mmCIF file of C-alpha atoms and ligand atoms in Angstrom:
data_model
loop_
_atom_site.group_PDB
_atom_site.id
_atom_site.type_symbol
_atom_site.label_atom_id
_atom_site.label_comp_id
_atom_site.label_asym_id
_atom_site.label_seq_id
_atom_site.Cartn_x
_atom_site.Cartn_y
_atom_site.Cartn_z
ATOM 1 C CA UNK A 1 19.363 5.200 -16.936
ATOM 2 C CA UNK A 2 18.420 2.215 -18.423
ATOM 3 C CA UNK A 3 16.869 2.851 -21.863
ATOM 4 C CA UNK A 4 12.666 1.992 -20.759
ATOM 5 C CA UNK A 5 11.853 3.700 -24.727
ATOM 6 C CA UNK A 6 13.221 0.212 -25.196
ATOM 7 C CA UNK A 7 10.293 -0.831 -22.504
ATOM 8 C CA UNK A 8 7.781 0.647 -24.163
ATOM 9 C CA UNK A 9 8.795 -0.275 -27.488
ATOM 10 C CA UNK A 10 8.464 -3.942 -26.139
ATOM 11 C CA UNK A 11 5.372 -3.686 -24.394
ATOM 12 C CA UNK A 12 3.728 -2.208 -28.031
ATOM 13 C CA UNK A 13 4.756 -5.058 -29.908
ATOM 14 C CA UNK A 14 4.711 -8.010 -27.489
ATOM 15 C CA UNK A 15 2.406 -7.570 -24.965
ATOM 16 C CA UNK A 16 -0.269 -4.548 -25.921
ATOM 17 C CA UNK A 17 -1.730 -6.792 -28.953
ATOM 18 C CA UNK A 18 -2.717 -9.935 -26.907
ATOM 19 C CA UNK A 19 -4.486 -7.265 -24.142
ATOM 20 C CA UNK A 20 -5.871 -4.577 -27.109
ATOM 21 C CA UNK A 21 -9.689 -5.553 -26.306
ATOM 22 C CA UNK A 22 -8.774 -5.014 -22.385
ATOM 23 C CA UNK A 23 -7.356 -1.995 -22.932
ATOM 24 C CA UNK A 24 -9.903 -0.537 -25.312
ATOM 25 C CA UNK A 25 -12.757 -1.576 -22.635
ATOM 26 C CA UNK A 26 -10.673 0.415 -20.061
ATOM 27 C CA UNK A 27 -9.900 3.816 -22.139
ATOM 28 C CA UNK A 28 -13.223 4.139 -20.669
ATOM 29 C CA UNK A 29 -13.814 2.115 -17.925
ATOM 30 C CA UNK A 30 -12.108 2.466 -14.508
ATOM 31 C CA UNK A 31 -13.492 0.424 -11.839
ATOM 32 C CA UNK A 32 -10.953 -1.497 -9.998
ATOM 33 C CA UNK A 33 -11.948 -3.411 -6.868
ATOM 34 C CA UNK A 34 -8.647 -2.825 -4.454
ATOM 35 C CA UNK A 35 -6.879 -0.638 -3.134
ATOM 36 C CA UNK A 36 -3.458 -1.566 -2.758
ATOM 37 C CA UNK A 37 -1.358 0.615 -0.378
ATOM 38 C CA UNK A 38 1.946 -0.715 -0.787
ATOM 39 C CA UNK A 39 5.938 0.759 0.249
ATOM 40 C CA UNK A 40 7.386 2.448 -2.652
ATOM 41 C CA UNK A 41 10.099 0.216 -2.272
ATOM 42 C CA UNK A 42 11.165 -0.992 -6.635
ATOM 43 C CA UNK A 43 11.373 -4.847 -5.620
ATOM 44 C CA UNK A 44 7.745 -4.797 -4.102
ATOM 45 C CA UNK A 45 5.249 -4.536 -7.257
ATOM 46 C CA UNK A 46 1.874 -4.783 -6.598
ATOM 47 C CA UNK A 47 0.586 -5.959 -10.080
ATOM 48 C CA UNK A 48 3.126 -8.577 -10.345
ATOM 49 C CA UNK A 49 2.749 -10.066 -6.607
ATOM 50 C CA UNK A 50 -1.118 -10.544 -7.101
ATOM 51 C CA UNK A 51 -0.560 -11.215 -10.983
ATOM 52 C CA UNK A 52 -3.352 -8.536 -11.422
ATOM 53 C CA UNK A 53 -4.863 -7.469 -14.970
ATOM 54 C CA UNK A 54 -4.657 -3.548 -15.695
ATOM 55 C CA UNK A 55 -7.634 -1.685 -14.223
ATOM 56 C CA UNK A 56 -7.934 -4.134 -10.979
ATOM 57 C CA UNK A 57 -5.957 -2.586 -8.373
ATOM 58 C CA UNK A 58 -5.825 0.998 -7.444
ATOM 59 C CA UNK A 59 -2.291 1.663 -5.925
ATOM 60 C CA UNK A 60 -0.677 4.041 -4.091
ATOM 61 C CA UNK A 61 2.866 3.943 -2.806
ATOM 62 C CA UNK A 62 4.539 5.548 -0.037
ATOM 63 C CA UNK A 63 7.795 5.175 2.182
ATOM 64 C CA UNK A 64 7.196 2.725 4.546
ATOM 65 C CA UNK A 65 3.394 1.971 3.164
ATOM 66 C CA UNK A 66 2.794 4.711 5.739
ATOM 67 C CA UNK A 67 -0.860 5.847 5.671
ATOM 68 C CA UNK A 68 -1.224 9.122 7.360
ATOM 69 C CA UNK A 69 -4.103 9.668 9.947
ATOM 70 C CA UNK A 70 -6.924 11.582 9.523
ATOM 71 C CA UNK A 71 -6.293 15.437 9.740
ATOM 72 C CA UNK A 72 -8.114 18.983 8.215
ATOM 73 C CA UNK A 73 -5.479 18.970 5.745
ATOM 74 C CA UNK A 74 -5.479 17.312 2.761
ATOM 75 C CA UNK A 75 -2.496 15.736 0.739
ATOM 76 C CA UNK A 76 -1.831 12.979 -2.190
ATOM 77 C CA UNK A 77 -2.317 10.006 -0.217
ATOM 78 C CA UNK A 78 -5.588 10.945 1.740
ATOM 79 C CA UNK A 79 -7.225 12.304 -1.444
ATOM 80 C CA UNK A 80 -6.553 9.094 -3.339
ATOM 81 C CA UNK A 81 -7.935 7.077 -0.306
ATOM 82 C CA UNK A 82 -10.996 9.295 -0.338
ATOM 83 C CA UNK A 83 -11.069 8.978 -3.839
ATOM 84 C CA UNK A 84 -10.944 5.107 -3.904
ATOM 85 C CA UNK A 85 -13.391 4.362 -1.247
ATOM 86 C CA UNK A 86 -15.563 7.461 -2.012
ATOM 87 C CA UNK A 87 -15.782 7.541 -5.407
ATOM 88 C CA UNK A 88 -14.770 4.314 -7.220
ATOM 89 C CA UNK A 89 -16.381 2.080 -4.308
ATOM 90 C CA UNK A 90 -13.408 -0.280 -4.039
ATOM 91 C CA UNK A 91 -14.399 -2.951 -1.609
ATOM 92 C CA UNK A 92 -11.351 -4.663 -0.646
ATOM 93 C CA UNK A 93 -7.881 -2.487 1.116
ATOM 94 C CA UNK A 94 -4.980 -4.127 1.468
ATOM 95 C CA UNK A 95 -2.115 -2.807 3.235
ATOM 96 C CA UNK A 96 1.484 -4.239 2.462
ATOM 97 C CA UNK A 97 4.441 -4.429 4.370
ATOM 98 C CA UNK A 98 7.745 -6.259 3.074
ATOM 99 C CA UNK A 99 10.770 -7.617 4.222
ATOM 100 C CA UNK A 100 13.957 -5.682 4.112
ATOM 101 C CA UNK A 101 12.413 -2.286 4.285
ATOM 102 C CA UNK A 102 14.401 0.448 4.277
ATOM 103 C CA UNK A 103 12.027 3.029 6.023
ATOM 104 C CA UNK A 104 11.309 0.068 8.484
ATOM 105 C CA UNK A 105 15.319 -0.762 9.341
ATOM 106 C CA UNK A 106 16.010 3.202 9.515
ATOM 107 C CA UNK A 107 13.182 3.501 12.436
ATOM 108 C CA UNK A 108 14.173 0.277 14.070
ATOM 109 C CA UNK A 109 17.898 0.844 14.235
ATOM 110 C CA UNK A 110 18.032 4.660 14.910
ATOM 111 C CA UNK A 111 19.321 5.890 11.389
ATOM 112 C CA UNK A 112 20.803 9.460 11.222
ATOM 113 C CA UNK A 113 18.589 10.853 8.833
ATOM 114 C CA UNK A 114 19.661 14.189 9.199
ATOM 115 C CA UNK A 115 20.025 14.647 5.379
ATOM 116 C CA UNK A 116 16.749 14.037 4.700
ATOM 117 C CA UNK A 117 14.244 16.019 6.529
ATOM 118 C CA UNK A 118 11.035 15.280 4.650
ATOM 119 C CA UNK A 119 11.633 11.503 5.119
ATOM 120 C CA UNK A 120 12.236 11.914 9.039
ATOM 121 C CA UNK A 121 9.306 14.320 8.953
ATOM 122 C CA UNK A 122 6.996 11.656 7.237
ATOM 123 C CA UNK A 123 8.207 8.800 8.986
ATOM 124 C CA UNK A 124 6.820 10.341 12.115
ATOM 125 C CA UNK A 125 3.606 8.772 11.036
ATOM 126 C CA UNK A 126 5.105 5.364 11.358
ATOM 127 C CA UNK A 127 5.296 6.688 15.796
ATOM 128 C CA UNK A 128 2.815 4.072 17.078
ATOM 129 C CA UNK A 129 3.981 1.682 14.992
ATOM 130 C CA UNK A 130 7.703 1.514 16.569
ATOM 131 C CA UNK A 131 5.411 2.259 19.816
ATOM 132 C CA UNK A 132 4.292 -1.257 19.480
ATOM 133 C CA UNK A 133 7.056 -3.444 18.545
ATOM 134 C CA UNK A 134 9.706 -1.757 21.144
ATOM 135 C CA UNK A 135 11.096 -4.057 23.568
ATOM 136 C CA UNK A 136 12.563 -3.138 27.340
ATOM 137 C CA UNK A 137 15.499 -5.704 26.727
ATOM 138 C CA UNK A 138 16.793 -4.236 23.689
ATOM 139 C CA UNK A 139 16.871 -3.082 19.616
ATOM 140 C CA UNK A 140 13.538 -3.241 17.637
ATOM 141 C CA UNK A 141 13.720 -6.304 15.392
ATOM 142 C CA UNK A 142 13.015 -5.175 12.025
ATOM 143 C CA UNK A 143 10.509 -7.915 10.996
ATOM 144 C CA UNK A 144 8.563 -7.209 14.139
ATOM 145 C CA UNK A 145 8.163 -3.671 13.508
ATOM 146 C CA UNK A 146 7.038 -4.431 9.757
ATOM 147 C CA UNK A 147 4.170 -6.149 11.273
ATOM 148 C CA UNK A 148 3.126 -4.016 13.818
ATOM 149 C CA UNK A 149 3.551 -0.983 10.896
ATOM 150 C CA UNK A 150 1.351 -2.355 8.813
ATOM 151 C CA UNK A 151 -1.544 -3.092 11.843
ATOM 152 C CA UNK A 152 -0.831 0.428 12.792
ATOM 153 C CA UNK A 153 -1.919 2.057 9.134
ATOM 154 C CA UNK A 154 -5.191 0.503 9.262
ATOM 155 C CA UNK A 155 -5.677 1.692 11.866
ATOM 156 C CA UNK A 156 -4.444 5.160 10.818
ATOM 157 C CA UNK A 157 -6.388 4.131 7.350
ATOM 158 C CA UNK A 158 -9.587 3.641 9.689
ATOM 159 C CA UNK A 159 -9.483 6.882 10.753
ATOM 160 C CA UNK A 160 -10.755 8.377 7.662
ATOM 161 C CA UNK A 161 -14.127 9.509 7.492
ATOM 162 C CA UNK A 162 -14.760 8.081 3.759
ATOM 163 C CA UNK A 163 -12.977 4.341 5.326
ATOM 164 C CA UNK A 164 -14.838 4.799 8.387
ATOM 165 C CA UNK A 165 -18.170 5.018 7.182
ATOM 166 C CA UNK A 166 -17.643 2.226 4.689
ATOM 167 C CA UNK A 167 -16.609 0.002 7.587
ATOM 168 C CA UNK A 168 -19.782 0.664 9.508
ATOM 169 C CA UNK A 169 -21.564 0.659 6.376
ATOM 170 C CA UNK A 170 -19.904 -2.823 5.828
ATOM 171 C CA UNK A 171 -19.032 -2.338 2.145
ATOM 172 C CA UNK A 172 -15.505 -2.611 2.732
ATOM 173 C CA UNK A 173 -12.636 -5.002 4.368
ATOM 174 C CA UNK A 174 -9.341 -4.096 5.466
ATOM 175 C CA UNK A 175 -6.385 -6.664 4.722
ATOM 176 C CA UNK A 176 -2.877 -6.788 6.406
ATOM 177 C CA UNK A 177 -0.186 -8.249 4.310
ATOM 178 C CA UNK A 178 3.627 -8.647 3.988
ATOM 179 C CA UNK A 179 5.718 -9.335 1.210
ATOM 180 C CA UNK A 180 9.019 -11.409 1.413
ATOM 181 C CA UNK A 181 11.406 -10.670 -1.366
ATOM 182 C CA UNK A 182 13.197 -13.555 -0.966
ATOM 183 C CA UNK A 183 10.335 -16.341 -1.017
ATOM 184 C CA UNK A 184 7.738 -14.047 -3.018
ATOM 185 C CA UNK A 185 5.325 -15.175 -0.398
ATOM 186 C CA UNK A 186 2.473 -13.199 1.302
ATOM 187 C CA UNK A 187 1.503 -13.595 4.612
ATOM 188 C CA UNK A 188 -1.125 -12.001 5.781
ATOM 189 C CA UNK A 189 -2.148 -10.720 9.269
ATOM 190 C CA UNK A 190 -4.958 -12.936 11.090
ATOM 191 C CA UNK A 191 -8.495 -10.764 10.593
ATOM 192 C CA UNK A 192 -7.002 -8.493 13.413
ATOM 193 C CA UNK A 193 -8.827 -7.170 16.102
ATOM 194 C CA UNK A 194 -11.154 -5.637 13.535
ATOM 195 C CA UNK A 195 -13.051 -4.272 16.008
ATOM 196 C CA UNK A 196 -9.873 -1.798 17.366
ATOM 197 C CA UNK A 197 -9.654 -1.319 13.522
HETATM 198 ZN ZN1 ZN B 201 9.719 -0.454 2.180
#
């Protein structure tokens, strides 16, 4: 492992000092505006993409950006949706696809993922998203399916009773995006059908 001490030992010396006032307004202070559901995926960093400041974006990171639909039963990612829309009254989500995803190219090309059970499990919830980019003549294209993933977890996002009510309440907008590695360019999916949303 790479030594990130080294990291932090940078980040003290060359960085912190320049941001100190920022900082000491946030040790108490956390209002961000976003939330930022992006793929866990190490080349696809939210804070650097949208050059964002500490304390702007609230972020959570899954496999696939895969947003799990509404159910009784809680985990991580629904509580820190709830938590976001709920409770810090962000008014902007964006959901992020990329290019070359690896939970994306496993679904679309059949992987055996027979050694990991959890991931298979979880990428269950990516169903209606290979659903809508499967074609009668043949294979899934990858880029396709990152689309259509990322319009099907709003609409799995929509489906929670804190997002829901904000979207009738119309303090909050849902954003499709997708990230290309190779350009570092965004494009982002045309206001969708926000009504189906
Ligand atoms: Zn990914």
């Amino acid at each position: 492992m790479p030594d990130l001490m080294d990291g932090v030992a940078n980040f003290r010396r060359d960085v912190f000092p320049a941001k100190a006032g920022l900082f000491a307004r946030l040790a108490t202070e956390h209002r961000p505006t976003t939330l930022f559901i992006g793929c866990s995926d190490a080349r696809v960093v939210p804070e650097l993409i949208t050059q964002s400041e500490p304390g702007e974006l609230f972020v959570i990171r899954t496999a696939g950006n895969l947003v799990p639909a509404h159910s009784p039963t809680a985990d991580g990612t629904v509580a820190s949706i709830e938590f976001a829309v709920r409770v810090l009254g962000v008014t902007d989500v964006i959901v992020c696809g990329h290019s070359g995803c690896g939970a994306m190219t496993a679904l679309a090309e059949g992987h055996d993922l027979g050694d990991a059970p959890q991931l298979a499990t979880w990428l269950r919830h990516a169903d209606a998203s290979v659903a809508r980019a499967a074609t009668p003549e043949g294979p899934t294209d990858v880029g396709a399916l990152v689309w259509a993933n990322v319009s099907a977890q709003l609409r799995n996002l929509a489906t929670h009773p804190s997002v829901a009510q904000a979207l009738a309440e119309r303090r909050l907008t849902l954003h499709g995006w997708v990230f290309d590695i190779a350009s570092g360019s965004v494009d982002r999916l045309e206001t969708l059908d926000r009504a189906g949303v």
